[in-house]
mmCIF file of C-alpha atoms in Angstrom:
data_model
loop_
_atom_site.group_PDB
_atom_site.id
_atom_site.type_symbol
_atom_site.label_atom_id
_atom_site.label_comp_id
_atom_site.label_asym_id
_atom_site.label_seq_id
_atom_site.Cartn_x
_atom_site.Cartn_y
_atom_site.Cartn_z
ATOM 1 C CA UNK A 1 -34.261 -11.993 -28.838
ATOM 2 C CA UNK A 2 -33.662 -8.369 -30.400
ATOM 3 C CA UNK A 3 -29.947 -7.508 -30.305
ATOM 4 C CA UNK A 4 -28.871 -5.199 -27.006
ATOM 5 C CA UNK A 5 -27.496 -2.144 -26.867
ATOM 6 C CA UNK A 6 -23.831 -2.289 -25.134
ATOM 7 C CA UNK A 7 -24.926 -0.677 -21.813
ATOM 8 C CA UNK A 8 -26.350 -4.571 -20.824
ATOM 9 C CA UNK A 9 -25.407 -7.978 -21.794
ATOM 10 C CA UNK A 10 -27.941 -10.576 -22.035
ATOM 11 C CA UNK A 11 -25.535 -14.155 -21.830
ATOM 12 C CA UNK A 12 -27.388 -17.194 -22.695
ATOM 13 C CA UNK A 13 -28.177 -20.075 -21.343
ATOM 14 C CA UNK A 14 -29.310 -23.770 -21.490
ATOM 15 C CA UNK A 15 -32.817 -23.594 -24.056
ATOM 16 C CA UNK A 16 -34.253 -25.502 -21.136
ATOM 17 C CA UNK A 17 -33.802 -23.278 -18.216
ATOM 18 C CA UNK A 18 -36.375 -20.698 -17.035
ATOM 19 C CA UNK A 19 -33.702 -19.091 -14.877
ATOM 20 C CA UNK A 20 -32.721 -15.505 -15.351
ATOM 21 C CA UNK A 21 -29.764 -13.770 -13.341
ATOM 22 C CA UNK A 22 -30.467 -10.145 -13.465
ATOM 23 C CA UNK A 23 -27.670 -8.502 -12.085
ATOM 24 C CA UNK A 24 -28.404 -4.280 -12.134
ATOM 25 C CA UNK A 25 -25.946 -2.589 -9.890
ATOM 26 C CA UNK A 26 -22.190 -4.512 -10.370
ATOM 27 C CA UNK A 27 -21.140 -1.880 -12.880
ATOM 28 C CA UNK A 28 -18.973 1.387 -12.315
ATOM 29 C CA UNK A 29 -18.779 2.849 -16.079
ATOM 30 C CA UNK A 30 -20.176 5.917 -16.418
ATOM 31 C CA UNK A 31 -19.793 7.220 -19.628
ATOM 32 C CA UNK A 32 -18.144 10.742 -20.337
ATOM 33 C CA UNK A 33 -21.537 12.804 -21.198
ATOM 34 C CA UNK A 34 -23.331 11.601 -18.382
ATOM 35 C CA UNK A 35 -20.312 12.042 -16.059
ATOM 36 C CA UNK A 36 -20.765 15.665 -17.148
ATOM 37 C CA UNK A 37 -23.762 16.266 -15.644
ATOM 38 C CA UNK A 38 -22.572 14.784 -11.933
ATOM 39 C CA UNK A 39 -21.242 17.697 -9.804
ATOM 40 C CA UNK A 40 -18.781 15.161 -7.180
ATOM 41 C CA UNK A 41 -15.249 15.869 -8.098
ATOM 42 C CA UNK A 42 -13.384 13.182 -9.380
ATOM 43 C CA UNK A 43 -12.266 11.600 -5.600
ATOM 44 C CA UNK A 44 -15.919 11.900 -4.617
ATOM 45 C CA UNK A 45 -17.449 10.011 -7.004
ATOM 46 C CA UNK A 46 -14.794 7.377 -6.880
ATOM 47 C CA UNK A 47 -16.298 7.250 -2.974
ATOM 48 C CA UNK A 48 -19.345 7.223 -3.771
ATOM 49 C CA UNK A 49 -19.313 4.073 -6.434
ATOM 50 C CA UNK A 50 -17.322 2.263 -3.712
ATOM 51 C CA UNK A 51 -20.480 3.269 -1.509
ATOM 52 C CA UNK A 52 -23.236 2.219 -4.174
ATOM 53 C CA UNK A 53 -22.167 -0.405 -6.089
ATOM 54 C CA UNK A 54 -22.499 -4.002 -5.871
ATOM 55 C CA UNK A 55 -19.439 -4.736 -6.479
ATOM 56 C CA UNK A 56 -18.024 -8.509 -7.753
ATOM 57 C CA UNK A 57 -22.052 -9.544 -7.543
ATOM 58 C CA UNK A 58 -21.224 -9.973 -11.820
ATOM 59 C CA UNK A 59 -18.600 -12.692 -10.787
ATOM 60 C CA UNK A 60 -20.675 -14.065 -8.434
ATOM 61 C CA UNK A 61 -23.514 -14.828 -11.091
ATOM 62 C CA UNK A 62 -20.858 -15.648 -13.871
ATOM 63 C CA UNK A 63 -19.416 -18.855 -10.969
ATOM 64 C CA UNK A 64 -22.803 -19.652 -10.267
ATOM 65 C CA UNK A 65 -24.231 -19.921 -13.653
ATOM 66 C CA UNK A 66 -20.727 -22.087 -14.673
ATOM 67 C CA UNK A 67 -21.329 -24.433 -11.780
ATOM 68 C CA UNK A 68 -25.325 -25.012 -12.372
ATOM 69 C CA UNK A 69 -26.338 -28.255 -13.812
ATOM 70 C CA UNK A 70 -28.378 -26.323 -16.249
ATOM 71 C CA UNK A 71 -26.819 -22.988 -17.208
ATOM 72 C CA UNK A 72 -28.897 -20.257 -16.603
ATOM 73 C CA UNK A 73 -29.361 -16.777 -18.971
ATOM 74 C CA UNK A 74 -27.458 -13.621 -17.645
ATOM 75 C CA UNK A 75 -28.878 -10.164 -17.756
ATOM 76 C CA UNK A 76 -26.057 -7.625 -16.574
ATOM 77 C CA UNK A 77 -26.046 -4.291 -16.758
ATOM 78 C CA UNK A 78 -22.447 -2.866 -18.121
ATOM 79 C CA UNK A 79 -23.283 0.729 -16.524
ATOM 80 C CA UNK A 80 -23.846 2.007 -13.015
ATOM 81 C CA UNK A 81 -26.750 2.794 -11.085
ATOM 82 C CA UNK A 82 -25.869 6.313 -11.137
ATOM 83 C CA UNK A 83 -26.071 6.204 -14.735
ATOM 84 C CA UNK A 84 -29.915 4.927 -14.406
ATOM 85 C CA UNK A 85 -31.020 2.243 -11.690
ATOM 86 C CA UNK A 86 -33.031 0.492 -13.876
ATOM 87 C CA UNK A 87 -35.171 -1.385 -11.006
ATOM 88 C CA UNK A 88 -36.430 1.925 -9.800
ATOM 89 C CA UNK A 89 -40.045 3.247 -10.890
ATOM 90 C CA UNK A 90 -39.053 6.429 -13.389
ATOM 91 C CA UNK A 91 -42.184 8.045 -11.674
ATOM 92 C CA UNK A 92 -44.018 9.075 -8.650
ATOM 93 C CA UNK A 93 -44.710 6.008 -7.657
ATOM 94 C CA UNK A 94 -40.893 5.515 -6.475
ATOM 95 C CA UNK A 95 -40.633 5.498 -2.966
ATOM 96 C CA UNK A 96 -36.977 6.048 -3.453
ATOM 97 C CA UNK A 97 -37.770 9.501 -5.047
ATOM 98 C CA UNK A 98 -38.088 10.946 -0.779
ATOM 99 C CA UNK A 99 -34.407 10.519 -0.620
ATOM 100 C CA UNK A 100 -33.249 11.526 -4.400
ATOM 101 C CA UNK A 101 -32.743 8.046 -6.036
ATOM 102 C CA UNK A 102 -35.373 7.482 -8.139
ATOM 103 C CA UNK A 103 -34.803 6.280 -11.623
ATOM 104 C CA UNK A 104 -32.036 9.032 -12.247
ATOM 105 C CA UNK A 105 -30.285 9.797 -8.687
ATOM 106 C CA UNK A 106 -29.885 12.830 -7.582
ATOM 107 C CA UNK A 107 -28.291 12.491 -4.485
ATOM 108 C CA UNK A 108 -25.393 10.434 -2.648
ATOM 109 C CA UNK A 109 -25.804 7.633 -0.195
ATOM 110 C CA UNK A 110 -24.900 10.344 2.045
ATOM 111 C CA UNK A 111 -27.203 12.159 1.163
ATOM 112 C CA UNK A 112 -25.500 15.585 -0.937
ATOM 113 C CA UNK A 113 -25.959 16.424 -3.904
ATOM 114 C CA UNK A 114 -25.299 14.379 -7.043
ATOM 115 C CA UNK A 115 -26.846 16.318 -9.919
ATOM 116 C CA UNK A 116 -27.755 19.496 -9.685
ATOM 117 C CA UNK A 117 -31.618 20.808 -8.521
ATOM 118 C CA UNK A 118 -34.012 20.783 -11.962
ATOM 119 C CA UNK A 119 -31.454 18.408 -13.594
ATOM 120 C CA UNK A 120 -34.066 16.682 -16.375
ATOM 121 C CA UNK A 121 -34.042 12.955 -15.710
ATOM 122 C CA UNK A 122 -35.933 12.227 -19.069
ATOM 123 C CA UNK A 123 -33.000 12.080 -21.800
ATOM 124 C CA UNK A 124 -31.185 9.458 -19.101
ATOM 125 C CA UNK A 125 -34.709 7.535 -18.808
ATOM 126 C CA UNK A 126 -35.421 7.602 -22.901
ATOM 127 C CA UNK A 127 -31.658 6.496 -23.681
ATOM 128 C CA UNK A 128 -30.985 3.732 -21.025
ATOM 129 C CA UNK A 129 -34.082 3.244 -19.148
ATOM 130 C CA UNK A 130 -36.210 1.873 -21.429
ATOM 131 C CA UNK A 131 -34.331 0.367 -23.703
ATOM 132 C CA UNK A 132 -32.958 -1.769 -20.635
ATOM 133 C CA UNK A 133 -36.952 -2.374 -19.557
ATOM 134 C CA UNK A 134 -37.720 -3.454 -23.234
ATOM 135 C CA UNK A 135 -35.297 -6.081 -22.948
ATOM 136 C CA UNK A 136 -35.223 -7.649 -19.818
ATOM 137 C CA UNK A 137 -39.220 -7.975 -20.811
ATOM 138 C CA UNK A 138 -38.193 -9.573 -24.038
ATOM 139 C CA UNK A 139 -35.836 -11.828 -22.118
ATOM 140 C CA UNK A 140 -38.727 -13.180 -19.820
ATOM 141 C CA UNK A 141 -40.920 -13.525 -22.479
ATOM 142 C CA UNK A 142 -38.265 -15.215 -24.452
ATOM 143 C CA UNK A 143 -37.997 -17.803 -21.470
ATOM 144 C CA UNK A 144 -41.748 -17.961 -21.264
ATOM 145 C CA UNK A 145 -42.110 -19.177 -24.718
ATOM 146 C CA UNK A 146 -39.192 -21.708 -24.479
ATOM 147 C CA UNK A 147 -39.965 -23.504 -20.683
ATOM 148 C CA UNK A 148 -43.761 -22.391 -20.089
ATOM 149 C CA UNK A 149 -42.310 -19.766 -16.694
ATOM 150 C CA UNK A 150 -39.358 -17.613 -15.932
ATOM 151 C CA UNK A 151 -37.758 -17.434 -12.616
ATOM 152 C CA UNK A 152 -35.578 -14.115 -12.183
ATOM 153 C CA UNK A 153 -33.116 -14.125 -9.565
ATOM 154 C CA UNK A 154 -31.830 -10.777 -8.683
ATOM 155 C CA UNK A 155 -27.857 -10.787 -7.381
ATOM 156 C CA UNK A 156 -27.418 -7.775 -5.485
ATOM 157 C CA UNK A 157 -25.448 -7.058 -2.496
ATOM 158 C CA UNK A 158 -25.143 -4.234 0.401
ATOM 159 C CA UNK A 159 -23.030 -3.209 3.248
ATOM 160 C CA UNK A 160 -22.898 -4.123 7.046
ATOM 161 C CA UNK A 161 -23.857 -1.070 7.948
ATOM 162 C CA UNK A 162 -26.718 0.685 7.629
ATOM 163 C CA UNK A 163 -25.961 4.276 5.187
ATOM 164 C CA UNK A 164 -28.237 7.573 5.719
ATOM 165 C CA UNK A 165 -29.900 7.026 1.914
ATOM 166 C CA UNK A 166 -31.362 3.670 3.365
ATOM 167 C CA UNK A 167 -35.327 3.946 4.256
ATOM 168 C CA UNK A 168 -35.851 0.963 6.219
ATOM 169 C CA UNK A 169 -32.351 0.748 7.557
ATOM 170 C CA UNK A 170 -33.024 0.014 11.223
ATOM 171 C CA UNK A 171 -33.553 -3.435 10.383
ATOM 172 C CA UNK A 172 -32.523 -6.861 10.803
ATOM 173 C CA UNK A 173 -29.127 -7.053 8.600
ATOM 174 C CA UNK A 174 -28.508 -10.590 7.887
ATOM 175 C CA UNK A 175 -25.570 -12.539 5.825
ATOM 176 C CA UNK A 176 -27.905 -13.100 3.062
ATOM 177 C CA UNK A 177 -30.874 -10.779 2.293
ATOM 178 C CA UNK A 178 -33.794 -12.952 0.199
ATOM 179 C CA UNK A 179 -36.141 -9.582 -0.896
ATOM 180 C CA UNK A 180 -40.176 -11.440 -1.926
ATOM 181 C CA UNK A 181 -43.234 -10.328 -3.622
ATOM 182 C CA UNK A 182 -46.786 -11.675 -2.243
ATOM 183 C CA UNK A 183 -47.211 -12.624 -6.032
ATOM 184 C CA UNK A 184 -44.413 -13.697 -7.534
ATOM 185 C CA UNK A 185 -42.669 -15.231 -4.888
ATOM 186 C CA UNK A 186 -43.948 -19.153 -4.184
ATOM 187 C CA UNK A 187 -42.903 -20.358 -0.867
ATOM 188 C CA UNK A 188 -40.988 -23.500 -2.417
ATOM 189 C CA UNK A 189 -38.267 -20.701 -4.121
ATOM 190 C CA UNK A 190 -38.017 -19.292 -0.722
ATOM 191 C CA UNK A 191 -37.606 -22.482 0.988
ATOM 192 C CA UNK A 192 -34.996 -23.467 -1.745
ATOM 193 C CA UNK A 193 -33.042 -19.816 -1.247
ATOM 194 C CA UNK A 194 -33.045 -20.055 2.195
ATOM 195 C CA UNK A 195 -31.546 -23.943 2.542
ATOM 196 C CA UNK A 196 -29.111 -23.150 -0.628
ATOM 197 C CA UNK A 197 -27.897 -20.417 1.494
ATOM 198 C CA UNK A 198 -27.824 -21.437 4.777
ATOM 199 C CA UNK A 199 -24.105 -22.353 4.620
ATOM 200 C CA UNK A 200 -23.294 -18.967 4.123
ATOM 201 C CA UNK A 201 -24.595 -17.937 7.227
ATOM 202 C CA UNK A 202 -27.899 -16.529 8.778
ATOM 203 C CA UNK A 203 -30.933 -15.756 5.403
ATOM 204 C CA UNK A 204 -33.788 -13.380 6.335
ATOM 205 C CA UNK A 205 -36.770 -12.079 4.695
ATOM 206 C CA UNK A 206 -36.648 -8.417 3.192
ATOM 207 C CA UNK A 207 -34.852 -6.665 5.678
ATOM 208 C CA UNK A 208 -33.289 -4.334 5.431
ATOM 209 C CA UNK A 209 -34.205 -4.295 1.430
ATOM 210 C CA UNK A 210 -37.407 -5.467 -0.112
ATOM 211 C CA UNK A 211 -39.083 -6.870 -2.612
ATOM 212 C CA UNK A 212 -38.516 -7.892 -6.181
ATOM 213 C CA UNK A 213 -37.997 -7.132 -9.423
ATOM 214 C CA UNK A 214 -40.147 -8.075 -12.280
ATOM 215 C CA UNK A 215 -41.229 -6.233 -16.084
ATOM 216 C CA UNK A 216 -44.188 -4.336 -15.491
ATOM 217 C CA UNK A 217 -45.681 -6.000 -18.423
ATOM 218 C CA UNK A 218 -45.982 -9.335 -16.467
ATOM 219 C CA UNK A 219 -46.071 -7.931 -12.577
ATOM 220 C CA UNK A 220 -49.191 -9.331 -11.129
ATOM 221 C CA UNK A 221 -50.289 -10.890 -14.044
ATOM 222 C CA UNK A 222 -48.673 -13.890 -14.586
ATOM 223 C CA UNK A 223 -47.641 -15.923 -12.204
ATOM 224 C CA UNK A 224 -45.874 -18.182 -14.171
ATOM 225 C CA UNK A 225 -42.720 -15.727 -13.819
ATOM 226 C CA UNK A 226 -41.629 -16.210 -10.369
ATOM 227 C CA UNK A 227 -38.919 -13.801 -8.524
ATOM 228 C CA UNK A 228 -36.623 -13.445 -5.456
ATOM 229 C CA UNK A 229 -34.356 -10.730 -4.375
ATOM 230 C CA UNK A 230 -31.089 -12.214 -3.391
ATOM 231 C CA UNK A 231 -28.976 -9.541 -1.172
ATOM 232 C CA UNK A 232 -25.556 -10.446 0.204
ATOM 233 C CA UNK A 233 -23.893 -8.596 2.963
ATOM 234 C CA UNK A 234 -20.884 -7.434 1.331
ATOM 235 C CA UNK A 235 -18.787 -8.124 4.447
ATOM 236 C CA UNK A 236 -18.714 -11.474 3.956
ATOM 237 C CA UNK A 237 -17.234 -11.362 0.666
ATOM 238 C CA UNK A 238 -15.308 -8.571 0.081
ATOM 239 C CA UNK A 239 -13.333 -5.311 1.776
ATOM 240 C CA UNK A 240 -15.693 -2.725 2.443
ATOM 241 C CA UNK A 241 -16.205 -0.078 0.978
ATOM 242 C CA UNK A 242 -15.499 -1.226 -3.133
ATOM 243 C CA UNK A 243 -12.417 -2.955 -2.034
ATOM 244 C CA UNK A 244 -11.178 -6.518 -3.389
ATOM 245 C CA UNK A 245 -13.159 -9.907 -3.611
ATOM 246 C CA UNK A 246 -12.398 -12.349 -0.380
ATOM 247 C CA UNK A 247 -12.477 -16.249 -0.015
ATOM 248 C CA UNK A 248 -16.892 -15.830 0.517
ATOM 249 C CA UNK A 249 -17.065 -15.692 -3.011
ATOM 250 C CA UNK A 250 -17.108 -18.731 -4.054
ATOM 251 C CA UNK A 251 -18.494 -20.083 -1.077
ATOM 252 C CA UNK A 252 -21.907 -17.718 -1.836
ATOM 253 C CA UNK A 253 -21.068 -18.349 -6.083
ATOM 254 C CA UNK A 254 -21.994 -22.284 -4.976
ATOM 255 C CA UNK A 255 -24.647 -21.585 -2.842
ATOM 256 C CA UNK A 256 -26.189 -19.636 -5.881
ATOM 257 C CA UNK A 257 -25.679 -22.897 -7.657
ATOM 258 C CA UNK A 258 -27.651 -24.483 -5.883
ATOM 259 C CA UNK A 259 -30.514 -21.920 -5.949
ATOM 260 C CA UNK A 260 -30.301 -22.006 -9.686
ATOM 261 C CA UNK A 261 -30.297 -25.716 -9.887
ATOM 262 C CA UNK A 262 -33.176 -26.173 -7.446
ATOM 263 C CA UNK A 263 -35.216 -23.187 -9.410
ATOM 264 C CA UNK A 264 -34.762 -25.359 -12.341
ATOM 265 C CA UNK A 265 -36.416 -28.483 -11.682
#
């Protein structure tokens, strides 16, 4: 595995495991020369990362991959989304790009403005984008090569109530979110998320987010890297909005435990 760049941290694991922890959107840093190019004033941008990030879902993963019989490998991204969300397409084919958060947001959950109209997304996309693609696709080939498959669990998290950005917000909003692909998702991970979760309260199927996230080098083509979306309704772990960490954590830290440990038989 090539060294990373200090926007991410790839933390390994057990040689055995196939599990990956991808954790995109815990992060608030935003460094100074791409702060410069975000119009909020200082107050509103503090609001808006309370609005947009994930917050503690790092600590969650870092207690879950301590408690798993076999330690999984950690790939967590240091910056924030509004930095670069690197799950998003960085194209047309983003259906995020209707509401301003593509690849390079910009607009606010709220929907004003972020960065400013023609803003060019491409130096953002060339600097952290893709060097954050190249190696979470080394990582799951790294994993391929060691157990045979790779099984990426994404820890992300989102708030009890629905915000204007969201497209498919009218949904069901359940304590835990578990976001599938047709392809990459076999039933027997989504049986295992929904029983290692159930303690944590009610587990539904991509509502009100979606899907999953896997390198484009292997989506569709190999089904030996399997994926699931895990999103946790931030009220039952923390003060909303971007407020302090509750007694849920560790509660949904060991029910990720037991996801990892069952992904890893």
């Amino acid at each position: 595995m090539a060294d990373v760049p200090s926007s991410f941290a790839f933390v390994s694991g057990d040689p055995d495991s196939p599990v990956i922890l991808h954790v995109p959107h815990s992060a608030r840093e935003i460094p100074g020369d791409v702060r410069a190019g975000i119009v909020l004033e200082d107050a509103g941008l503090e609001r808006e990362l309370d609005h947009i990030t994930d917050a503690h879902t790092a600590s969650i993963a870092e207690e879950a991959a301590r408690a798993a019989g076999l330690t999984p490998w950690r790939f967590v991204n240091r910056l924030s989304r509004l930095v670069v969300d690197p799950e998003r397409f960085p194209d047309e084919r983003e259906e995020m790009l209707a509401v301003g958060m593509g690849a390079v947001y910009t607009r606010t959950t709220h929907e004003d403005v972020l960065r400013p109209d023609g803003f060019d997304p491409e130096p953002l996309i060339e600097r952290y984008f893709r060097p954050y693609a190249r190696a979470m696709t080394e990582a799951v080939a790294d994993r391929l090569a060691a157990t045979g498959r790779a099984v990426i669990i994404d820890v992300h998290s989102y708030p009890s109530a629905p915000l204007p950005y969201e497209l498919h917000g009218d949904g069901p909003r359940p304590e835990v979110c578990l976001g599938t692909d047709s392809f990459h998702t076999p039933p027997a991970l989504l049986d295992a998320a929904r029983e290692a979760f159930a303690p944590c309260g009610e587990t539904g199927p991509d509502s009100p987010f979606a899907g999953t996230y896997v390198p484009l080098e292997f989506y569709g083509r190999r089904a030996e890297v399997s994926a699931l979306m895990v999103e946790i309704r931030r009220d039952t772990y923390m003060t909303e909005p971007g407020g302090p960490a509750g007694p849920g954590l560790p509660r949904l830290a060991s029910a990720l435990a037991t996801l990892i440990d069952a992904a890893s038989r």
